[in-house]
GROMACS .gro file of C-alpha atoms in nm:
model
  333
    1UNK     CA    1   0.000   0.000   0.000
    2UNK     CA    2   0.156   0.349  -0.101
    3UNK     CA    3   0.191   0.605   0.182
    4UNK     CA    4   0.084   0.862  -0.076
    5UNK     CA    5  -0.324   0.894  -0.039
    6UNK     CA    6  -0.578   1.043  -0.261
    7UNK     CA    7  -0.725   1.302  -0.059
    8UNK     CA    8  -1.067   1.296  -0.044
    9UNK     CA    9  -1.257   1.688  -0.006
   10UNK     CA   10  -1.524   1.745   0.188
   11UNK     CA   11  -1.772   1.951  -0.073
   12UNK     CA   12  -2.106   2.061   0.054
   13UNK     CA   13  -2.122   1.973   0.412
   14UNK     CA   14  -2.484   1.904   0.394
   15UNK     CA   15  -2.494   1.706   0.091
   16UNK     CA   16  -2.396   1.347   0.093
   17UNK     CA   17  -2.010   1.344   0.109
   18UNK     CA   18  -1.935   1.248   0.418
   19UNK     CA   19  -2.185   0.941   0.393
   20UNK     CA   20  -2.011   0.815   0.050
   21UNK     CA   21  -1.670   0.872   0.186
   22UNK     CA   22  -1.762   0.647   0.465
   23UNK     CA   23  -1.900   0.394   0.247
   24UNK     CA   24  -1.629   0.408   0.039
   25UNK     CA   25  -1.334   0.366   0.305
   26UNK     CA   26  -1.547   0.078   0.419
   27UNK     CA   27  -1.606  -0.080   0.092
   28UNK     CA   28  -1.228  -0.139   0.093
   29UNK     CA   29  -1.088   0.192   0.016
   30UNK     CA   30  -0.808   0.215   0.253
   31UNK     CA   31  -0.584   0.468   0.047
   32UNK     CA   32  -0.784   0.738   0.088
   33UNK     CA   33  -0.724   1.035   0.384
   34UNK     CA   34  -1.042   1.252   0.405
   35UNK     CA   35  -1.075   1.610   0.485
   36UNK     CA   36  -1.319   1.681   0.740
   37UNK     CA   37  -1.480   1.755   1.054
   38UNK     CA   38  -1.393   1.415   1.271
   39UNK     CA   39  -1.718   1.522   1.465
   40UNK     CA   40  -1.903   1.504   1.137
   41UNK     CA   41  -1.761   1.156   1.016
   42UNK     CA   42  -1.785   0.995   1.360
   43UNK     CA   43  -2.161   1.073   1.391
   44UNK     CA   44  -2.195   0.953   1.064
   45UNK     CA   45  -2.031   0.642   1.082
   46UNK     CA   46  -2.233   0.602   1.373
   47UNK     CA   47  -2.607   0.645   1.169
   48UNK     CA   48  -2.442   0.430   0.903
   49UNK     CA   49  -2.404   0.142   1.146
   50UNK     CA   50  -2.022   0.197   1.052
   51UNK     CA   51  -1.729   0.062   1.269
   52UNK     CA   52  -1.462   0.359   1.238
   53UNK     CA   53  -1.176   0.387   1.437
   54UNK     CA   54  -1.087   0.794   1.324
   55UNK     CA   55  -0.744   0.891   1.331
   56UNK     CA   56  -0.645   1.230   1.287
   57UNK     CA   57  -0.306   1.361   1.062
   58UNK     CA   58  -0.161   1.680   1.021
   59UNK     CA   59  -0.086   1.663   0.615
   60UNK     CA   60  -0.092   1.355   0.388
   61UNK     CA   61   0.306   1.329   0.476
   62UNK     CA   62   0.168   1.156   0.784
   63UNK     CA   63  -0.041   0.863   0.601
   64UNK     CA   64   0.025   0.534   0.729
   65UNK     CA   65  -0.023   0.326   0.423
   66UNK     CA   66  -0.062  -0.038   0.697
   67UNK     CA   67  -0.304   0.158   0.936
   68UNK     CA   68  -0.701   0.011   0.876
   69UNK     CA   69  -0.772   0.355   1.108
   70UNK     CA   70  -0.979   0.575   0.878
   71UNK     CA   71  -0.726   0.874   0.834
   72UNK     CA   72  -0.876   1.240   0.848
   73UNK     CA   73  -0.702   1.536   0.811
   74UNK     CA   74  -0.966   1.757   1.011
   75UNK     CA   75  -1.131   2.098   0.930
   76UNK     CA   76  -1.406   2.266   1.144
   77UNK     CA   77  -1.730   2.413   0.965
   78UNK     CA   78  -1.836   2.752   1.095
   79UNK     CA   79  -2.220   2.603   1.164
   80UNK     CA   80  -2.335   2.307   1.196
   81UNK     CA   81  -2.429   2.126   0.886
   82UNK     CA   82  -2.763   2.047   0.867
   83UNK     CA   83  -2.856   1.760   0.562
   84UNK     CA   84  -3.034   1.913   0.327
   85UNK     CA   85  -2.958   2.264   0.406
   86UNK     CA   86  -2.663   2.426   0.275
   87UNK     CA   87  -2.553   2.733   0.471
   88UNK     CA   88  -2.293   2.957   0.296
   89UNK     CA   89  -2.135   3.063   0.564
   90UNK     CA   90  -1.939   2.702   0.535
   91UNK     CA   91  -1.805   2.790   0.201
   92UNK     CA   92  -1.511   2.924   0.309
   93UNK     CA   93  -1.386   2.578   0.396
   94UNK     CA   94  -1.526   2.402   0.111
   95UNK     CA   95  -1.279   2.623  -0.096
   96UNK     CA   96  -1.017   2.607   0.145
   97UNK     CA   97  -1.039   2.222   0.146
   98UNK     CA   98  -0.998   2.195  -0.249
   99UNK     CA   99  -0.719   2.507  -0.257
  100UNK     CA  100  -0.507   2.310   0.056
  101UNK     CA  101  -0.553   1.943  -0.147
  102UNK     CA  102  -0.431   2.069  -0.424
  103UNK     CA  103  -0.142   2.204  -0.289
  104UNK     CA  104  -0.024   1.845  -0.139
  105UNK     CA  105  -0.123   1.694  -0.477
  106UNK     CA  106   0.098   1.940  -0.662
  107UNK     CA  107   0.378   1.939  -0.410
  108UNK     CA  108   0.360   1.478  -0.463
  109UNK     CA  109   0.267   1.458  -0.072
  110UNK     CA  110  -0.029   1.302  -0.205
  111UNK     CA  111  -0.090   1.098  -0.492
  112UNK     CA  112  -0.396   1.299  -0.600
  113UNK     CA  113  -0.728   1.463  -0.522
  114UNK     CA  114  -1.121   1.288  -0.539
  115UNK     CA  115  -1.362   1.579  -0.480
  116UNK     CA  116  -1.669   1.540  -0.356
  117UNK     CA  117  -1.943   1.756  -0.511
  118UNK     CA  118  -1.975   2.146  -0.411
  119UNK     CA  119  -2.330   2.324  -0.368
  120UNK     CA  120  -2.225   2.631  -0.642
  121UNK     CA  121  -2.538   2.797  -0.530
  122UNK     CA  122  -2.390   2.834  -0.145
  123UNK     CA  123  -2.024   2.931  -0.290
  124UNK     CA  124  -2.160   3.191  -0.522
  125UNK     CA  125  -2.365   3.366  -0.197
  126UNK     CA  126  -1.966   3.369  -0.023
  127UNK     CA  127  -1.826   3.489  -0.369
  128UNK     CA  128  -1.718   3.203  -0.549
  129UNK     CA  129  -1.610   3.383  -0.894
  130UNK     CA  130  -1.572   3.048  -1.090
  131UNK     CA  131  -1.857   2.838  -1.328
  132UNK     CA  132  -1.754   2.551  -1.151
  133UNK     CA  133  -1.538   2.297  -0.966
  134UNK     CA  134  -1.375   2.231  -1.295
  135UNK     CA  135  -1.236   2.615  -1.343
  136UNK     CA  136  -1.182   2.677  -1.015
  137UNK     CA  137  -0.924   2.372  -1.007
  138UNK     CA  138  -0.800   2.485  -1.364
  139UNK     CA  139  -0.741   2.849  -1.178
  140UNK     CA  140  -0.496   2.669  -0.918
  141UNK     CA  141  -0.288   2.486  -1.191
  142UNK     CA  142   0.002   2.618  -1.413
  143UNK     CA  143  -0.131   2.684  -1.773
  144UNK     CA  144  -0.163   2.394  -2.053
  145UNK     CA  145  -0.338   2.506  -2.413
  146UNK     CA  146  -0.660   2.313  -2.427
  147UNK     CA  147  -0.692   2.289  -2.053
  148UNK     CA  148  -0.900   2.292  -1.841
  149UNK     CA  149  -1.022   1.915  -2.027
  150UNK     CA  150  -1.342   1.801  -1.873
  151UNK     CA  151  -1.379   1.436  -1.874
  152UNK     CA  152  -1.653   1.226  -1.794
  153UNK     CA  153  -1.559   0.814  -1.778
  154UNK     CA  154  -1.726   0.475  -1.710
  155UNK     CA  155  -1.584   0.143  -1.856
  156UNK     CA  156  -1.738   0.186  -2.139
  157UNK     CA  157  -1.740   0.560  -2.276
  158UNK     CA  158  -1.517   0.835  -2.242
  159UNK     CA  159  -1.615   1.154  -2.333
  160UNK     CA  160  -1.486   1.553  -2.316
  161UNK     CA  161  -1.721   1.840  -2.400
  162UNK     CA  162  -1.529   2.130  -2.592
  163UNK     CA  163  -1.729   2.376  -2.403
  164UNK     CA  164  -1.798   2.371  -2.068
  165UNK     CA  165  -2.045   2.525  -1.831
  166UNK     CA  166  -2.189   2.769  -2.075
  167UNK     CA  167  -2.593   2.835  -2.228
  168UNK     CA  168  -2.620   2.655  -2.538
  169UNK     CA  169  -2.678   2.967  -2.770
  170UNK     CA  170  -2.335   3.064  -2.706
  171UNK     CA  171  -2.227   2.730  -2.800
  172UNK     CA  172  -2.136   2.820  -3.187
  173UNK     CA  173  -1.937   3.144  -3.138
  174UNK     CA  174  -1.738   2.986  -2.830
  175UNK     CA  175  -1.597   2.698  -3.076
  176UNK     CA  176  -1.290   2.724  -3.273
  177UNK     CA  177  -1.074   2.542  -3.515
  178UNK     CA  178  -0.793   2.611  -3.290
  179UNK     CA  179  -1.037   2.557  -3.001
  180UNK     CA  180  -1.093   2.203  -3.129
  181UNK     CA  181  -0.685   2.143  -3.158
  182UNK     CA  182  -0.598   2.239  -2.891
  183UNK     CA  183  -0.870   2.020  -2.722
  184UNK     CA  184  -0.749   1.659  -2.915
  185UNK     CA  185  -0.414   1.767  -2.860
  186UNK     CA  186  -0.399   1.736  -2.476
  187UNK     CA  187  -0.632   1.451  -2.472
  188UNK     CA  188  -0.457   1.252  -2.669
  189UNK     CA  189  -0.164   1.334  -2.427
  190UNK     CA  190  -0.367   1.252  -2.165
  191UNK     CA  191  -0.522   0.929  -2.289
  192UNK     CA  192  -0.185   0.853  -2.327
  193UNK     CA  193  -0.053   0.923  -1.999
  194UNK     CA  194  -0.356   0.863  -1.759
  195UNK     CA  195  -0.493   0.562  -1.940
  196UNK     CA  196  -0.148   0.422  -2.062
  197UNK     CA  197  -0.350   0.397  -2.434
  198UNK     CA  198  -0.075   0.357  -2.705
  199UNK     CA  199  -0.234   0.540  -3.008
  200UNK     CA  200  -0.551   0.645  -2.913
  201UNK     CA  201  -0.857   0.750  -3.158
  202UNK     CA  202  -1.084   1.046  -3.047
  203UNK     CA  203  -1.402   1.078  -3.242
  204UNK     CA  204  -1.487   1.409  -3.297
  205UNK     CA  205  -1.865   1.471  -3.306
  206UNK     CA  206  -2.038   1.750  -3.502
  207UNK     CA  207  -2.213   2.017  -3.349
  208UNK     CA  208  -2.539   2.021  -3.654
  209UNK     CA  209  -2.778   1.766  -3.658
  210UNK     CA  210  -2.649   1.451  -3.894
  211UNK     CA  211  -2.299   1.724  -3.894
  212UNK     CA  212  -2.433   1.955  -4.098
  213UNK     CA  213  -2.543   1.783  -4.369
  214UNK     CA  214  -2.300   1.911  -4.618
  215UNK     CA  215  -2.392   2.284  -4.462
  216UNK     CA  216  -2.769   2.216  -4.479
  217UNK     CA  217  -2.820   2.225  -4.182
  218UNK     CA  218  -2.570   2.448  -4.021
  219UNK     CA  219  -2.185   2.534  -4.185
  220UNK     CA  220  -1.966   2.448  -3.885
  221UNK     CA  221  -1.899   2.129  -3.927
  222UNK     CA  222  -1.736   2.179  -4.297
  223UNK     CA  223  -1.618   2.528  -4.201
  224UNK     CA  224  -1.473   2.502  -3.866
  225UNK     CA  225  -1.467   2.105  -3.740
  226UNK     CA  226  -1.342   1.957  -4.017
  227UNK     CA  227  -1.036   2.178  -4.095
  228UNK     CA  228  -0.960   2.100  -3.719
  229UNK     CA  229  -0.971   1.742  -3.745
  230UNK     CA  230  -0.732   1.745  -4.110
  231UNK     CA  231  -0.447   1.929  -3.907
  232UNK     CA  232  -0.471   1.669  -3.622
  233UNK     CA  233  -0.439   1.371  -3.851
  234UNK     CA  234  -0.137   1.586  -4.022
  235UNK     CA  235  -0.020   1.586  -3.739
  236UNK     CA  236   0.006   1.223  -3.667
  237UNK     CA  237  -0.287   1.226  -3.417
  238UNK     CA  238  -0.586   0.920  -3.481
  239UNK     CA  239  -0.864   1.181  -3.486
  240UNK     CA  240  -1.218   1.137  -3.686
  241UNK     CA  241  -1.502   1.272  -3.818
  242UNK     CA  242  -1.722   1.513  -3.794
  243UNK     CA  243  -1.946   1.239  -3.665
  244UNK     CA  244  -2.338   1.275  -3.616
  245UNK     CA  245  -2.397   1.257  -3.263
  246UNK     CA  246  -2.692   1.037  -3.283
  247UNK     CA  247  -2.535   0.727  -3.432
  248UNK     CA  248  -2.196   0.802  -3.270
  249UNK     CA  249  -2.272   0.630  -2.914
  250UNK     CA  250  -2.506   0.276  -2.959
  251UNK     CA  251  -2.261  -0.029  -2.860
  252UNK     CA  252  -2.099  -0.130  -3.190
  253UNK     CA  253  -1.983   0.257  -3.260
  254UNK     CA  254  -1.796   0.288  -2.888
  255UNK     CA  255  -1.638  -0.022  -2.971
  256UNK     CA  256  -1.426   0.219  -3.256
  257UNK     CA  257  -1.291   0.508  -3.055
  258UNK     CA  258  -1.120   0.569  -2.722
  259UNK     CA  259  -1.272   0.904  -2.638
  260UNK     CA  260  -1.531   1.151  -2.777
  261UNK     CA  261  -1.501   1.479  -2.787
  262UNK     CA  262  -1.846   1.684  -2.793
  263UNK     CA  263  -1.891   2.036  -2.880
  264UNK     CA  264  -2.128   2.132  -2.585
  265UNK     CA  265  -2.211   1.950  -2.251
  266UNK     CA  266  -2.532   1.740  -2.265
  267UNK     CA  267  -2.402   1.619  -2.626
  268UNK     CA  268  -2.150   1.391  -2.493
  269UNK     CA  269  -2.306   1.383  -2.103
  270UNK     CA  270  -2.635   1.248  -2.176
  271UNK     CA  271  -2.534   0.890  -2.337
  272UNK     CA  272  -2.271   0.912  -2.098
  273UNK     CA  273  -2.456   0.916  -1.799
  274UNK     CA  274  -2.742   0.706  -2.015
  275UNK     CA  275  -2.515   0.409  -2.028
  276UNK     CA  276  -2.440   0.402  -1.627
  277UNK     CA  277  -2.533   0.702  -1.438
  278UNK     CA  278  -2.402   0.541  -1.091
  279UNK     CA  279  -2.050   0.432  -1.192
  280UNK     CA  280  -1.962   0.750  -1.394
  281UNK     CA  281  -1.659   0.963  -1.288
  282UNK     CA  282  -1.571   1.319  -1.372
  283UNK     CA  283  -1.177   1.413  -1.460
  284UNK     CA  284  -1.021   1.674  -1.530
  285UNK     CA  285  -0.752   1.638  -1.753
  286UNK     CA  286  -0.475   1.915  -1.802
  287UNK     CA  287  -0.397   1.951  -1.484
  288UNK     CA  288  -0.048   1.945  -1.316
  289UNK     CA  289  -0.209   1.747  -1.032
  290UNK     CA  290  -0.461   1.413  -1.080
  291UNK     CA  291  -0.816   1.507  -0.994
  292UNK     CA  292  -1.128   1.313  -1.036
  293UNK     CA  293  -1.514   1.305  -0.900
  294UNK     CA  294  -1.841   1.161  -0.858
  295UNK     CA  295  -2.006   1.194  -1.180
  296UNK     CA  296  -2.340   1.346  -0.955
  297UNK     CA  297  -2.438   1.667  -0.733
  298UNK     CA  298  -2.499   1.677  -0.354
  299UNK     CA  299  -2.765   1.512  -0.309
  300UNK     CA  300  -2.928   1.700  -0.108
  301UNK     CA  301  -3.278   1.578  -0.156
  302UNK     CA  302  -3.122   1.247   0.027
  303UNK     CA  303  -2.865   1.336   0.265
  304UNK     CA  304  -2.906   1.242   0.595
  305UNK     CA  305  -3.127   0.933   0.514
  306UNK     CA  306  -2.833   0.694   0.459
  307UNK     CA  307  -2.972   0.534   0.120
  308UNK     CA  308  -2.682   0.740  -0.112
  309UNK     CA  309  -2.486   0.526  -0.325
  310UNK     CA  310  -2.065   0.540  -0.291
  311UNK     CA  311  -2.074   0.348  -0.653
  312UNK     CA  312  -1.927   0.657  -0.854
  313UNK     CA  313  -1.658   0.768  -0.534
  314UNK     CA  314  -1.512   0.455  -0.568
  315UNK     CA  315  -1.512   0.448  -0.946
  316UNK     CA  316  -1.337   0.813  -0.905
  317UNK     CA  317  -1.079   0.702  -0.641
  318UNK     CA  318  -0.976   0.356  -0.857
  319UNK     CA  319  -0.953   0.584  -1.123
  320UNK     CA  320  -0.749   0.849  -0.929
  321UNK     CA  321  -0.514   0.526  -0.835
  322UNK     CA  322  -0.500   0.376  -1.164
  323UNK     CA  323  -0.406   0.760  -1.332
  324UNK     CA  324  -0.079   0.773  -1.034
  325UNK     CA  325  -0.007   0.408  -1.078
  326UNK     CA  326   0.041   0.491  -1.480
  327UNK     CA  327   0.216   0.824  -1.414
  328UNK     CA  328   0.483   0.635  -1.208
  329UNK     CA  329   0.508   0.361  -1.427
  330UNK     CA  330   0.624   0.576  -1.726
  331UNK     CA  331   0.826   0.811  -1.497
  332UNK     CA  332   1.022   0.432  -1.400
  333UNK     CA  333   0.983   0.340  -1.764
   0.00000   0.00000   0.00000
């Protein structure tokens, strides 16, 4: 067992975190080191019916890779949380759990960050200036064109959305030919690196209905997509398409590609989360730290009742592993 832990954030102290980081850590887990309030855990793992014997650590440098103790690294929320009901005077930890993780992860104390999902709502009332988990993080790394690379993964789909968190009618000025190069050239890095795949194809979808239809229905595809994907292939990079969206993610197509890349966000997040909503985990990629997440929100319509599922956690944390495993192994290489 490595005594460099994934670190796991707290997120929205009154969503379900705690409760799947409990269920994780007992589901076998034992390389993780949470950050949180030991108060909060230990009355958790006591309405979970959990046996956890907490023990507390200054910084990841302190993991004991042997120990079966559940390993905290402890924080203290200004109120109380209450499931359900998010109170933004907490947020100030929430983002100085993430901003203090990263550090360690950056500095190789630990071996990466799983972050469990924020309530944007309750950081935006403390001043939270970012879209999302996904900039913020991006904010707190050193620069990489094409980054920040939002990834969403399951065994059997991979998929990155060009654009991020923005409305859908801004969708067609916002992409770019270099946009689009920039996007399939760090993912194929990073499908190389993280995944450890050799020669990896991305299929490139359109953003038109049936990709334009030869400009029919829409000229991006010919006018900006394409152009894209003939430099990456000039390149030497195993890029395709445009491909229509709607035939591009039934079983025999995801058999041909290793990744998609989308142009917008429910393009390539629908059939993801479609084909297994529970075991989904979100990455992003293009960072100079490993960071995944549960592919799901805070669940704050169940916390507190002890019936949320730790499927997509664990997912994220073997996925974390796997991603620092294949980092080390090429470093050794």
């Amino acid at each position: 067992m490595t005594n460099r832990p994934l670190l796991i954030t707290p997120g929205e102290p009154a969503g379900i975190g705690s409760e799947i980081a409990l269920k994780a850590w007992q589901s076998g887990m034992n390389d993780i080191c949470l950050i949180e309030q030991p108060a909060q855990i230990a009355q958790m793992a006591v309405s979970l019916g959990i046996t956890a014997k907490i023990r507390e650590i200054d910084n990841p440098a302190s993991f004991d890779g042997s120990s079966q103790d559940l390993q905290l690294i402890p924080i203290s929320w200004k109120t109380a949380p209450v499931a359900g009901a998010p109170d933004p005077a907490n947020a100030p930890q929430v983002i100085d759990a993430i901003r203090q993780a990263t550090i360690w992860s950056q500095s190789g104390t630990a071996a990466g960050i799983v972050t469990n999902p924020i309530q944007k709502s309750s950081l935006y009332d403390a001043g939270f200036a970012y879209p999302g988990h996904t900039e913020f993080l991006a904010s707190l790394s050193k620069p990489v064109a094409g980054a920040p690379l939002m990834m969403l993964a399951c065994d059997e789909l991979r998929v990155v959305p060009a654009t991020i968190h923005i409305a859908l009618n801004k969708v067609p000025a916002a992409i770019s030919t270099a946009l689009i190069i920039e996007k399939c050239q760090l993912l194929h890095a990073c499908l190389k690196a993280n995944f450890g795949i050799a020669n990896p194809h991305i299929a490139v979808c359109g953003l038109n209905p049936h990709a334009g239809e030869n400009g029919n229905m829409g000229n991006e595809d010919t006018q900006i997509i394409l152009p894209a994907i003939t430099k990456l292939q000039a390149e030497g990079i195993n890029a395709t398409g445009p491909h229509p969206a709607d035939t591009l993610f039934h079983s025999e197509a995801r058999k041909t590609y290793d990744a998609v890349l989308g142009m917008y966000h429910d393009q390539v997040l629908i059939p993801l989360k479609t084909i297994d909503f529970f075991g989904g985990v979100n990455v992003t990629l293009g960072l100079d730290f490993i960071r995944t997440s549960p592919d799901h929100g805070t669940g704050l319509d169940i916390a507190g009742r002890g019936i949320a599922r730790a499927d997509s956690l664990i997912a994220a944390i073997k996925m974390a592993r796997n991603f620092a495993d294949n980092r080390q192994n090429q470093k050794a290489g």
